[in-house]
Amino acid sequence: MDHVHPLHGLDAQPWHSHSHAYGSAEDVPQLLRALTGGDVDAAEEALSELYGSVLHQGTVYAASVATVPFLARIAVAGHRTADVLALLGGMAESEDEYGVAPGAVRAAAADQLPLLLPLLTSPDPEVRRTAAWTVSHTRATATVLPALRARWDEESEPSARAEALAGIARLNPQSGAAAAAAVLDPSQPAAVRMAAVFASLDASVPWTEPMHTTMLSLLPADPLRSDLDLGRGEPLAAVVEALLGRGRRTEREGVFALIDAALRDDRAEVRAEGLWAADRACSLSRSAPRRLVRNLRAAAVDDESVTAMSSLLGRLGSVAEPAADILASVAGRNPEHEDDHADEALAALVLVAPTKAAPLLAAGLGRRPRALDAAARFEGPEDSGFPYSRDLLDAVRDHLARPEALRGNTPWQLTNLLAGWGAEAAPALPELCAALSHFPGQAAWAIGCVAADCAPPERARAVSSLRAVAAEGGRALRGEGAVRPRRADHPAAAVSRIAPRAGHQRAHRGRQDGWCARAPGNGACAGPARGAQRLGG
């Protein structure tokens, strides 16, 4: 086939009337010229710019349609052929279309098949591999499927052969499954067997013991992932998602068996993939957390592995309580020093087993910011706060005694803990009252929650402190770094609205009736005014 110059007709296009992600496409001709030029850096930059404009985060545009013929000819002419094919394939794959008729970009790519299909026989295996992926995304089954079958029969390079099989399965799942059945044998290259597993899944082939054995034999599977199929960037996790998507008990049990085996493997890289797969399973299956937590615990063979699974265990909450001890082993180390990994483990432990976390947080308070934030935001049964701990109360008081040293969200976090403890936090009232001039909104709100159920003398002292702030005319609220309450929360308004509140309710119950819904600085609804109102005066 005689090929025209790759940029033939470039200037005849009304690029200014086409649009891409950043508006007018009048910059596209310059980018296409750079892509065919001899300046390697400029070509690289042009390719990146095209990804950002005609395939912006997976979205295609009217300018994308006009760009396709030029990209196809540029690829055939040998200018960064594999890279340009990948861009073309991404454009053909996209279903996120803006300002362009549905399927128009894909149809434009299909029109270029006479140019693209011969690249399946390129001497460069990377070009053959990318060409197989690209042409399959045109969805022109009648034209492309015979060419991919021929490539499958002839191809010897494993990654190119794997992509040919993936393309066949994409166009005709049953044909893909038939080809896959013949290459699950251990004698076949790993990349081909991985593609065969996915082809079988795409055709809804039942998950059998041989399939299970094949998948385990491919671990660690991360080196086998295709950089073209981003949806399967973590192969084991992708298999887990596909099987759970079938919604059947047998496949669900197959998933758990795969993850269990991976988590118990002697190789750290396989256990890491098992952790990713467990994370995916727990997000998709209600039964997965309880089924997998003990195997997660078994995979925690060292501090590094505990740190790696901390986030997942924290999201599982109390379901992960059987693994609390392994979190505590890392969370409790180096309490006198900054330790990011200990902080991550302690933040997870706060959510998994808060009573076990409390003394460790007390010991490391001021050096465990993630854990403190998790405790301050903790929501237990019936909207309860973080469990009361005398050790933690003492540590909080010690920090509040130096209010000028507190930064960022720390005032809100400390006062939120105290507010959640209600009257049990009464020993901290002196520190809270002293802190009114430094962070009045948070301190007053906490005073209201803590002192509401205290003895009358303590309530009276708290009200006096709030009134003193009100008497200052709000000057304390204007201090540098203070969280400024809303006008309705001004201490002067609070004093006039104070009403006694009887009983011995915990402060967290006040959250339910709206008094302590959120602390100031975190969607605040209370300040010294509301604190005084809550106490009565």
Coordinates of C-alpha atoms in Angstrom, one line a residue:
M1 CA 0.0 0.0 0.0
D2 CA 1.3 3.4 -1.0
H3 CA 1.3 5.7 2.0
V4 CA 0.7 9.5 1.8
H5 CA 2.8 11.8 3.9
P6 CA 1.7 11.5 7.5
L7 CA 0.9 15.2 7.7
H8 CA -0.8 15.5 4.3
G9 CA -3.8 17.8 4.5
L10 CA -2.9 19.0 8.0
D11 CA -3.4 22.7 7.3
A12 CA -6.6 22.1 5.4
Q13 CA -8.4 21.1 8.6
P14 CA -10.3 23.9 10.4
W15 CA -8.6 23.2 13.6
H16 CA -9.7 26.5 15.2
S17 CA -13.3 25.3 14.9
H18 CA -12.6 21.9 16.5
S19 CA -12.4 21.7 20.3
H20 CA -10.5 19.5 22.8
A21 CA -10.1 19.5 26.6
Y22 CA -8.6 23.0 26.6
G23 CA -10.8 24.7 24.0
S24 CA -9.7 25.5 20.5
A25 CA -7.6 22.8 18.8
E26 CA -5.5 25.2 16.9
D27 CA -2.5 24.0 18.7
V28 CA -2.9 20.4 17.4
P29 CA -1.0 20.9 14.1
Q30 CA 2.1 22.1 15.9
L31 CA 1.9 19.1 18.2
L32 CA 1.6 16.7 15.3
R33 CA 4.6 18.3 13.5
A34 CA 6.7 18.0 16.7
L35 CA 5.7 14.3 16.9
T36 CA 7.2 13.7 13.5
G37 CA 10.3 15.8 14.0
G38 CA 13.8 14.9 14.9
D39 CA 13.8 16.5 18.3
V40 CA 13.2 13.6 20.7
D41 CA 12.4 15.8 23.7
A42 CA 10.0 17.9 21.6
A43 CA 8.3 14.7 20.3
E44 CA 7.9 13.4 23.9
E45 CA 6.4 16.6 25.0
A46 CA 4.0 16.7 22.0
L47 CA 2.8 13.2 22.8
S48 CA 2.2 14.2 26.4
E49 CA 0.3 17.3 25.3
L50 CA -1.9 15.2 22.9
Y51 CA -2.8 12.8 25.8
G52 CA -3.8 15.9 27.8
S53 CA -5.9 17.5 25.0
V54 CA -7.5 14.9 22.7
L55 CA -7.6 12.1 25.3
H56 CA -7.9 14.1 28.5
Q57 CA -8.2 11.7 31.4
G58 CA -10.0 9.2 29.1
T59 CA -12.4 11.8 27.5
V60 CA -12.5 12.3 23.7
Y61 CA -13.6 15.4 21.8
A62 CA -14.4 16.7 18.3
A63 CA -10.8 17.4 17.8
S64 CA -10.0 13.8 18.6
V65 CA -11.9 12.7 15.5
A66 CA -9.9 15.0 13.3
T67 CA -6.6 13.9 14.8
V68 CA -7.1 10.1 14.3
P69 CA -6.1 9.9 10.6
F70 CA -2.9 11.8 11.2
L71 CA -1.9 9.7 14.2
A72 CA -2.5 6.5 12.2
R73 CA -0.3 7.7 9.4
I74 CA 2.4 8.9 11.9
A75 CA 2.4 5.5 13.5
V76 CA 2.8 3.7 10.1
A77 CA 5.6 6.1 9.1
G78 CA 7.6 4.9 12.1
H79 CA 7.4 7.9 14.4
R80 CA 7.2 6.5 17.9
T81 CA 4.9 3.8 16.5
A82 CA 4.1 1.9 19.7
D83 CA 3.5 5.1 21.7
V84 CA 1.2 6.6 19.0
L85 CA -0.7 3.3 18.7
A86 CA -1.3 3.3 22.4
L87 CA -2.8 6.8 22.1
L88 CA -5.0 5.8 19.2
G89 CA -6.1 2.7 21.1
G90 CA -7.0 4.8 24.1
M91 CA -9.1 7.1 22.0
A92 CA -10.9 4.2 20.3
E93 CA -11.6 2.6 23.7
S94 CA -13.1 5.7 25.3
E95 CA -16.8 5.9 25.9
D96 CA -16.5 9.2 27.7
E97 CA -17.3 11.5 24.7
Y98 CA -17.7 15.3 25.0
G99 CA -19.0 17.5 22.2
V100 CA -18.8 14.6 19.7
A101 CA -21.3 12.1 18.3
P102 CA -21.2 8.8 20.2
G103 CA -18.8 6.4 18.6
A104 CA -17.4 8.9 16.2
V105 CA -13.8 8.6 17.4
R106 CA -14.0 4.8 17.4
A107 CA -15.4 4.9 13.9
A108 CA -12.6 7.2 12.8
A109 CA -10.1 4.7 14.2
A110 CA -11.8 1.8 12.4
D111 CA -11.5 3.7 9.1
Q112 CA -7.8 3.5 9.6
L113 CA -7.7 -0.3 9.9
P114 CA -6.2 -0.7 6.4
L115 CA -3.2 1.2 7.7
L116 CA -3.1 -0.3 11.2
L117 CA -3.7 -4.1 10.6
P118 CA -0.4 -4.6 8.8
L119 CA 1.4 -3.4 12.0
L120 CA 0.3 -6.8 13.5
T121 CA 3.2 -8.3 11.5
S122 CA 5.8 -5.7 12.4
P123 CA 9.3 -7.0 13.1
D124 CA 9.1 -5.1 16.4
P125 CA 7.2 -7.2 19.1
E126 CA 6.3 -4.1 21.0
V127 CA 4.6 -2.7 17.9
R128 CA 2.8 -6.0 17.3
R129 CA 1.6 -6.1 20.9
T130 CA 0.3 -2.5 20.9
A131 CA -1.3 -2.9 17.5
A132 CA -3.3 -5.9 18.7
W133 CA -4.6 -3.9 21.6
T134 CA -5.4 -0.9 19.5
V135 CA -7.2 -2.6 16.6
S136 CA -9.3 -4.7 19.0
H137 CA -10.7 -1.4 20.5
T138 CA -12.2 -0.4 17.1
R139 CA -14.8 -3.1 17.7
A140 CA -14.8 -3.8 14.0
T141 CA -15.1 -7.5 14.7
A142 CA -15.7 -8.8 11.2
T143 CA -12.4 -7.2 10.0
V144 CA -10.2 -7.4 13.1
L145 CA -11.0 -10.8 14.6
P146 CA -9.7 -12.9 11.7
A147 CA -6.5 -10.8 11.7
L148 CA -6.0 -11.3 15.5
R149 CA -6.7 -15.1 15.2
A150 CA -4.0 -15.2 12.5
R151 CA -1.6 -13.3 14.7
W152 CA -2.4 -15.6 17.6
D153 CA -1.6 -18.7 15.5
E154 CA 1.8 -17.2 14.4
E155 CA 2.9 -15.1 17.3
S156 CA 5.8 -16.5 19.5
E157 CA 6.7 -13.5 21.6
P158 CA 4.8 -14.0 25.0
S159 CA 3.6 -10.4 25.6
A160 CA 2.5 -9.9 22.0
R161 CA 0.8 -13.3 22.0
A162 CA -1.0 -12.4 25.3
E163 CA -2.3 -9.1 23.9
A164 CA -3.5 -10.9 20.8
L165 CA -5.5 -13.3 23.0
A166 CA -6.8 -10.4 25.0
G167 CA -8.0 -8.7 21.8
I168 CA -9.7 -11.9 20.6
A169 CA -11.5 -12.2 24.0
R170 CA -12.5 -8.5 23.8
L171 CA -14.2 -8.9 20.4
N172 CA -15.6 -12.4 20.9
P173 CA -15.4 -13.8 24.5
Q174 CA -16.3 -17.4 23.5
S175 CA -13.5 -17.5 20.9
G176 CA -11.2 -16.1 23.5
A177 CA -12.2 -18.8 26.0
A178 CA -11.6 -21.5 23.4
A179 CA -8.1 -20.3 22.7
A180 CA -7.4 -19.8 26.4
A181 CA -8.3 -23.4 27.2
A182 CA -5.3 -24.6 25.3
V183 CA -2.7 -22.4 27.0
L184 CA -3.4 -22.8 30.7
D185 CA -0.8 -25.5 30.8
P186 CA 2.2 -24.7 33.0
S187 CA 4.5 -25.2 29.9
Q188 CA 3.1 -22.0 28.4
P189 CA 4.7 -18.6 29.1
A190 CA 3.3 -16.9 32.2
A191 CA 2.1 -13.8 30.3
V192 CA 0.1 -16.0 28.0
R193 CA -1.4 -18.0 30.9
M194 CA -2.3 -14.7 32.7
A195 CA -4.1 -13.5 29.5
A196 CA -5.8 -17.0 29.3
V197 CA -7.2 -16.6 32.9
F198 CA -8.7 -13.2 32.0
A199 CA -10.1 -14.5 28.7
S200 CA -11.8 -17.3 30.6
L201 CA -13.2 -14.9 33.1
D202 CA -14.5 -12.6 30.4
A203 CA -16.4 -15.6 28.9
S204 CA -17.9 -16.5 32.3
V205 CA -16.1 -19.9 32.3
P206 CA -16.7 -21.6 35.6
W207 CA -13.9 -21.1 38.2
T208 CA -12.4 -24.6 38.7
E209 CA -9.6 -26.1 40.7
P210 CA -7.3 -26.1 37.6
M211 CA -8.0 -22.4 37.2
H212 CA -7.3 -21.8 40.9
T213 CA -4.0 -23.7 40.5
T214 CA -3.0 -21.8 37.4
M215 CA -3.7 -18.4 39.1
L216 CA -1.6 -19.4 42.1
S217 CA 1.2 -20.6 39.9
L218 CA 1.3 -17.1 38.3
L219 CA 2.0 -15.3 41.6
P220 CA 3.5 -12.8 42.0
A221 CA 1.4 -11.6 39.0
D222 CA 2.3 -7.9 39.1
P223 CA 5.1 -8.4 36.6
L224 CA 2.6 -9.9 34.2
R225 CA 0.2 -6.9 34.2
S226 CA -0.5 -5.2 30.9
D227 CA 0.4 -1.5 30.9
L228 CA -2.3 -1.1 28.3
D229 CA -5.2 -2.5 30.3
L230 CA -5.2 -0.2 33.3
G231 CA -8.4 -1.8 34.7
R232 CA -6.4 -4.9 35.4
G233 CA -3.3 -3.2 36.8
E234 CA -3.3 -5.5 39.8
P235 CA -3.9 -8.9 38.3
L236 CA -4.9 -10.9 41.4
A237 CA -7.2 -8.1 42.6
A238 CA -8.7 -8.0 39.1
V239 CA -9.4 -11.7 39.2
V240 CA -11.0 -11.3 42.6
E241 CA -13.2 -8.5 41.4
A242 CA -14.3 -10.5 38.3
L243 CA -15.2 -13.5 40.4
L244 CA -17.1 -11.6 43.1
G245 CA -19.0 -9.8 40.3
R246 CA -20.7 -13.1 39.4
G247 CA -22.5 -13.0 42.8
R248 CA -22.3 -16.8 43.3
R249 CA -21.2 -18.6 46.5
T250 CA -18.8 -21.0 44.7
E251 CA -16.9 -18.1 43.1
R252 CA -16.9 -16.2 46.4
E253 CA -15.3 -19.2 48.1
G254 CA -12.8 -19.4 45.3
V255 CA -11.9 -15.8 45.9
F256 CA -11.3 -16.4 49.6
A257 CA -9.2 -19.5 48.8
L258 CA -7.0 -17.5 46.4
I259 CA -6.5 -14.7 48.9
D260 CA -5.9 -17.1 51.8
A261 CA -3.2 -18.8 49.8
A262 CA -1.5 -15.5 48.8
L263 CA -1.5 -14.1 52.3
R264 CA 0.1 -17.3 53.6
D265 CA 2.8 -17.4 50.9
D266 CA 6.5 -17.3 52.0
R267 CA 7.2 -14.6 49.5
A268 CA 6.7 -11.0 50.6
E269 CA 5.7 -9.8 47.1
V270 CA 3.0 -12.5 46.9
R271 CA 1.7 -11.5 50.4
A272 CA 1.6 -7.9 49.2
E273 CA -0.6 -8.9 46.2
G274 CA -2.8 -10.9 48.6
L275 CA -3.3 -7.8 50.7
W276 CA -4.3 -5.8 47.6
A277 CA -6.7 -8.5 46.7
A278 CA -8.1 -8.7 50.2
D279 CA -8.7 -4.9 50.2
R280 CA -10.6 -5.2 46.9
A281 CA -12.6 -8.1 48.2
C282 CA -13.5 -6.3 51.4
S283 CA -14.8 -3.4 49.4
L284 CA -17.0 -5.6 47.3
S285 CA -18.3 -8.4 49.6
R286 CA -20.0 -8.0 52.9
S287 CA -18.8 -11.4 54.1
A288 CA -15.2 -10.8 53.1
P289 CA -14.0 -8.9 56.2
R290 CA -14.9 -11.6 58.8
R291 CA -13.8 -14.3 56.5
L292 CA -10.4 -12.8 55.8
V293 CA -9.3 -11.0 58.9
R294 CA -7.6 -14.0 60.5
N295 CA -5.6 -14.6 57.4
L296 CA -4.6 -11.0 57.3
R297 CA -3.3 -11.4 60.8
A298 CA -1.3 -14.5 59.7
A299 CA 0.3 -12.4 56.9
A300 CA 1.6 -9.9 59.4
V301 CA 5.0 -11.5 59.8
D302 CA 6.9 -8.3 60.5
D303 CA 6.5 -4.6 61.2
E304 CA 6.5 -3.7 57.5
S305 CA 3.7 -6.0 56.7
V306 CA 1.7 -4.7 59.7
T307 CA 2.1 -1.1 58.4
A308 CA 1.0 -2.2 54.9
M309 CA -2.3 -3.6 56.2
S310 CA -3.0 -0.9 58.8
S311 CA -5.2 1.1 56.6
L312 CA -7.3 -1.9 55.6
L313 CA -7.7 -3.1 59.2
G314 CA -8.7 0.4 60.3
R315 CA -11.4 0.5 57.6
L316 CA -12.7 -2.8 58.8
G317 CA -13.2 -1.4 62.3
S318 CA -14.2 -3.7 65.1
V319 CA -14.5 -6.6 62.7
A320 CA -10.7 -6.6 62.7
E321 CA -10.4 -7.0 66.5
P322 CA -8.7 -10.4 66.1
A323 CA -5.8 -8.5 64.5
A324 CA -5.6 -5.9 67.3
D325 CA -2.6 -7.4 68.9
I326 CA -0.4 -7.2 65.8
L327 CA -1.4 -3.5 65.3
A328 CA -0.5 -2.9 69.0
S329 CA 2.9 -4.4 68.5
V330 CA 3.8 -1.6 66.0
A331 CA 1.5 1.1 67.5
G332 CA 3.2 1.0 70.9
R333 CA 6.8 1.4 69.8
N334 CA 8.9 4.5 70.2
P335 CA 6.2 6.5 72.1
E336 CA 8.7 9.3 72.9
H337 CA 9.6 9.9 69.3
E338 CA 8.0 10.7 66.0
D339 CA 7.3 7.4 64.1
D340 CA 5.1 7.5 61.0
H341 CA 4.6 3.7 60.9
A342 CA 3.7 3.5 64.6
D343 CA 1.3 6.4 64.0
E344 CA -0.4 4.6 61.1
A345 CA -0.8 1.4 63.1
L346 CA -2.1 3.3 66.1
A347 CA -4.6 5.2 64.0
A348 CA -5.9 1.8 62.8
L349 CA -6.0 0.4 66.3
V350 CA -8.1 3.4 67.4
L351 CA -10.8 2.2 65.0
V352 CA -10.3 -1.5 65.6
A353 CA -9.9 -1.7 69.4
P354 CA -10.2 1.8 70.9
T355 CA -9.8 0.6 74.5
K356 CA -6.4 -1.0 73.6
A357 CA -5.4 2.1 71.7
A358 CA -6.1 4.6 74.5
P359 CA -3.0 4.1 76.7
L360 CA -0.8 4.0 73.6
L361 CA -2.2 7.3 72.4
A362 CA -1.7 8.7 75.8
A363 CA 1.9 7.7 75.8
G364 CA 2.5 9.2 72.3
L365 CA 0.2 12.2 72.4
G366 CA 1.7 15.0 70.4
R367 CA 3.8 12.6 68.3
R368 CA 0.9 10.6 66.8
P369 CA -1.2 13.1 64.7
R370 CA -3.0 10.5 62.6
A371 CA -4.0 8.5 65.7
L372 CA -5.2 11.6 67.5
D373 CA -7.3 12.6 64.6
A374 CA -8.8 9.2 64.4
A375 CA -9.7 9.3 68.1
A376 CA -11.2 12.8 67.8
R377 CA -13.4 11.6 64.9
F378 CA -14.3 8.3 66.4
E379 CA -17.9 7.3 66.4
G380 CA -18.9 4.2 68.4
P381 CA -22.2 2.5 69.0
E382 CA -25.1 4.9 69.4
D383 CA -23.0 7.8 68.4
S384 CA -20.7 7.4 71.3
G385 CA -17.3 9.0 71.3
F386 CA -13.8 7.6 71.9
P387 CA -13.8 5.5 75.2
Y388 CA -12.8 7.4 78.3
S389 CA -9.3 6.8 79.5
R390 CA -7.8 8.4 82.6
D391 CA -4.3 8.1 81.2
L392 CA -5.4 9.9 78.0
L393 CA -7.3 12.5 80.0
D394 CA -4.1 13.3 81.9
A395 CA -2.2 13.6 78.6
V396 CA -4.8 15.8 77.1
R397 CA -4.7 18.1 80.1
D398 CA -1.0 18.3 79.9
H399 CA -1.2 19.5 76.3
L400 CA -4.0 21.9 77.0
A401 CA -1.9 23.5 79.8
R402 CA 0.3 24.9 77.0
P403 CA -2.4 26.2 74.6
E404 CA 0.0 28.6 72.9
A405 CA 2.0 25.6 71.6
L406 CA -1.0 23.9 70.0
R407 CA -1.2 24.2 66.2
G408 CA -3.4 23.2 63.3
N409 CA -6.3 20.9 64.2
T410 CA -4.9 19.9 67.5
P411 CA -7.1 22.2 69.6
W412 CA -10.2 20.8 68.0
Q413 CA -9.0 17.3 68.4
L414 CA -8.2 17.6 72.1
T415 CA -11.4 19.4 72.9
N416 CA -13.5 17.0 70.9
L417 CA -12.1 14.1 73.0
L418 CA -13.0 15.9 76.2
A419 CA -16.5 16.8 75.0
G420 CA -17.1 13.2 74.2
W421 CA -16.3 12.1 77.7
G422 CA -18.8 14.5 79.3
A423 CA -18.6 14.8 83.1
E424 CA -15.7 12.3 83.2
A425 CA -13.5 15.0 81.7
A426 CA -14.4 17.4 84.5
P427 CA -10.8 17.5 85.9
A428 CA -9.9 19.2 82.6
L429 CA -12.2 22.2 83.1
P430 CA -9.5 24.4 84.5
E431 CA -7.4 23.9 81.4
L432 CA -10.4 24.4 79.1
C433 CA -11.3 27.6 80.8
A434 CA -7.7 28.9 80.6
A435 CA -7.7 28.0 76.9
L436 CA -10.8 30.2 76.1
S437 CA -8.6 33.1 75.1
H438 CA -6.6 31.0 72.7
F439 CA -9.3 28.9 70.9
P440 CA -12.6 30.2 72.3
G441 CA -14.9 28.3 70.0
Q442 CA -13.6 24.9 70.6
A443 CA -12.9 25.4 74.3
A444 CA -16.3 26.8 75.0
W445 CA -18.1 24.1 73.2
A446 CA -16.1 21.4 75.2
I447 CA -16.8 23.3 78.4
G448 CA -20.5 23.1 77.7
C449 CA -20.4 19.4 77.0
V450 CA -18.2 18.5 80.0
A451 CA -19.7 20.8 82.7
A452 CA -23.4 20.3 81.9
D453 CA -23.7 17.3 84.2
C454 CA -21.1 18.3 86.8
A455 CA -21.8 19.5 90.3
P456 CA -23.2 23.1 90.7
P457 CA -19.9 24.6 91.8
E458 CA -18.1 23.3 88.7
R459 CA -20.9 24.6 86.5
A460 CA -20.8 28.0 88.2
R461 CA -17.0 28.3 87.6
A462 CA -17.4 27.3 84.0
V463 CA -20.2 29.9 83.4
S464 CA -18.0 32.6 85.1
S465 CA -15.2 31.8 82.7
L466 CA -17.5 32.0 79.7
R467 CA -19.0 35.3 81.0
A468 CA -15.5 36.7 81.4
V469 CA -14.8 36.1 77.7
A470 CA -18.2 37.7 76.9
A471 CA -17.3 40.7 79.0
E472 CA -14.1 41.2 76.9
G473 CA -16.5 42.1 74.1
G474 CA -15.2 39.2 72.0
R475 CA -11.6 40.6 71.8
A476 CA -10.3 37.1 72.6
L477 CA -12.0 35.8 69.5
R478 CA -10.0 38.1 67.3
G479 CA -6.7 36.7 68.4
E480 CA -4.3 35.4 65.8
G481 CA -4.9 31.7 64.9
A482 CA -8.3 31.6 66.7
V483 CA -11.2 29.9 65.2
R484 CA -13.9 32.6 64.9
P485 CA -17.4 31.3 65.9
R486 CA -20.4 32.6 64.1
R487 CA -22.2 35.7 65.4
A488 CA -24.9 33.5 67.0
D489 CA -22.2 31.8 69.0
H490 CA -20.7 34.9 70.5
P491 CA -20.3 34.6 74.3
A492 CA -22.5 37.6 74.9
A493 CA -25.4 36.0 73.1
A494 CA -24.7 32.7 74.9
V495 CA -25.0 34.1 78.4
S496 CA -28.4 35.5 77.6
R497 CA -29.6 32.2 76.3
I498 CA -28.3 29.9 79.1
A499 CA -30.8 27.4 80.5
P500 CA -30.1 24.7 83.2
R501 CA -29.8 21.2 82.0
A502 CA -30.4 18.5 84.6
G503 CA -29.5 14.8 84.8
H504 CA -26.3 12.8 84.4
Q505 CA -26.3 12.3 80.6
R506 CA -23.0 11.6 78.9
A507 CA -21.9 14.4 76.6
H508 CA -22.1 12.1 73.6
R509 CA -25.9 11.9 74.2
G510 CA -25.9 15.6 73.8
R511 CA -24.7 15.0 70.2
Q512 CA -28.0 13.3 69.5
D513 CA -30.1 16.3 70.6
G514 CA -28.0 18.7 68.6
W515 CA -26.0 20.3 71.4
C516 CA -22.7 18.6 70.6
A517 CA -23.2 17.7 67.0
R518 CA -19.8 19.0 65.9
A519 CA -17.0 20.9 67.4
P520 CA -16.0 24.4 66.2
G521 CA -13.3 24.3 63.6
N522 CA -14.8 21.1 62.1
G523 CA -18.2 22.4 60.9
A524 CA -18.7 24.3 64.2
C525 CA -22.0 25.1 65.6
A526 CA -21.0 26.1 69.1
G527 CA -18.7 28.6 70.8
P528 CA -18.5 30.3 74.3
A529 CA -22.1 31.4 73.8
R530 CA -23.4 27.9 73.3
G531 CA -21.2 26.6 76.1
A532 CA -22.7 29.0 78.5
Q533 CA -26.2 28.2 77.2
R534 CA -25.6 24.5 77.8
L535 CA -24.4 25.0 81.4
G536 CA -27.1 27.4 82.6
G537 CA -26.4 30.6 84.4

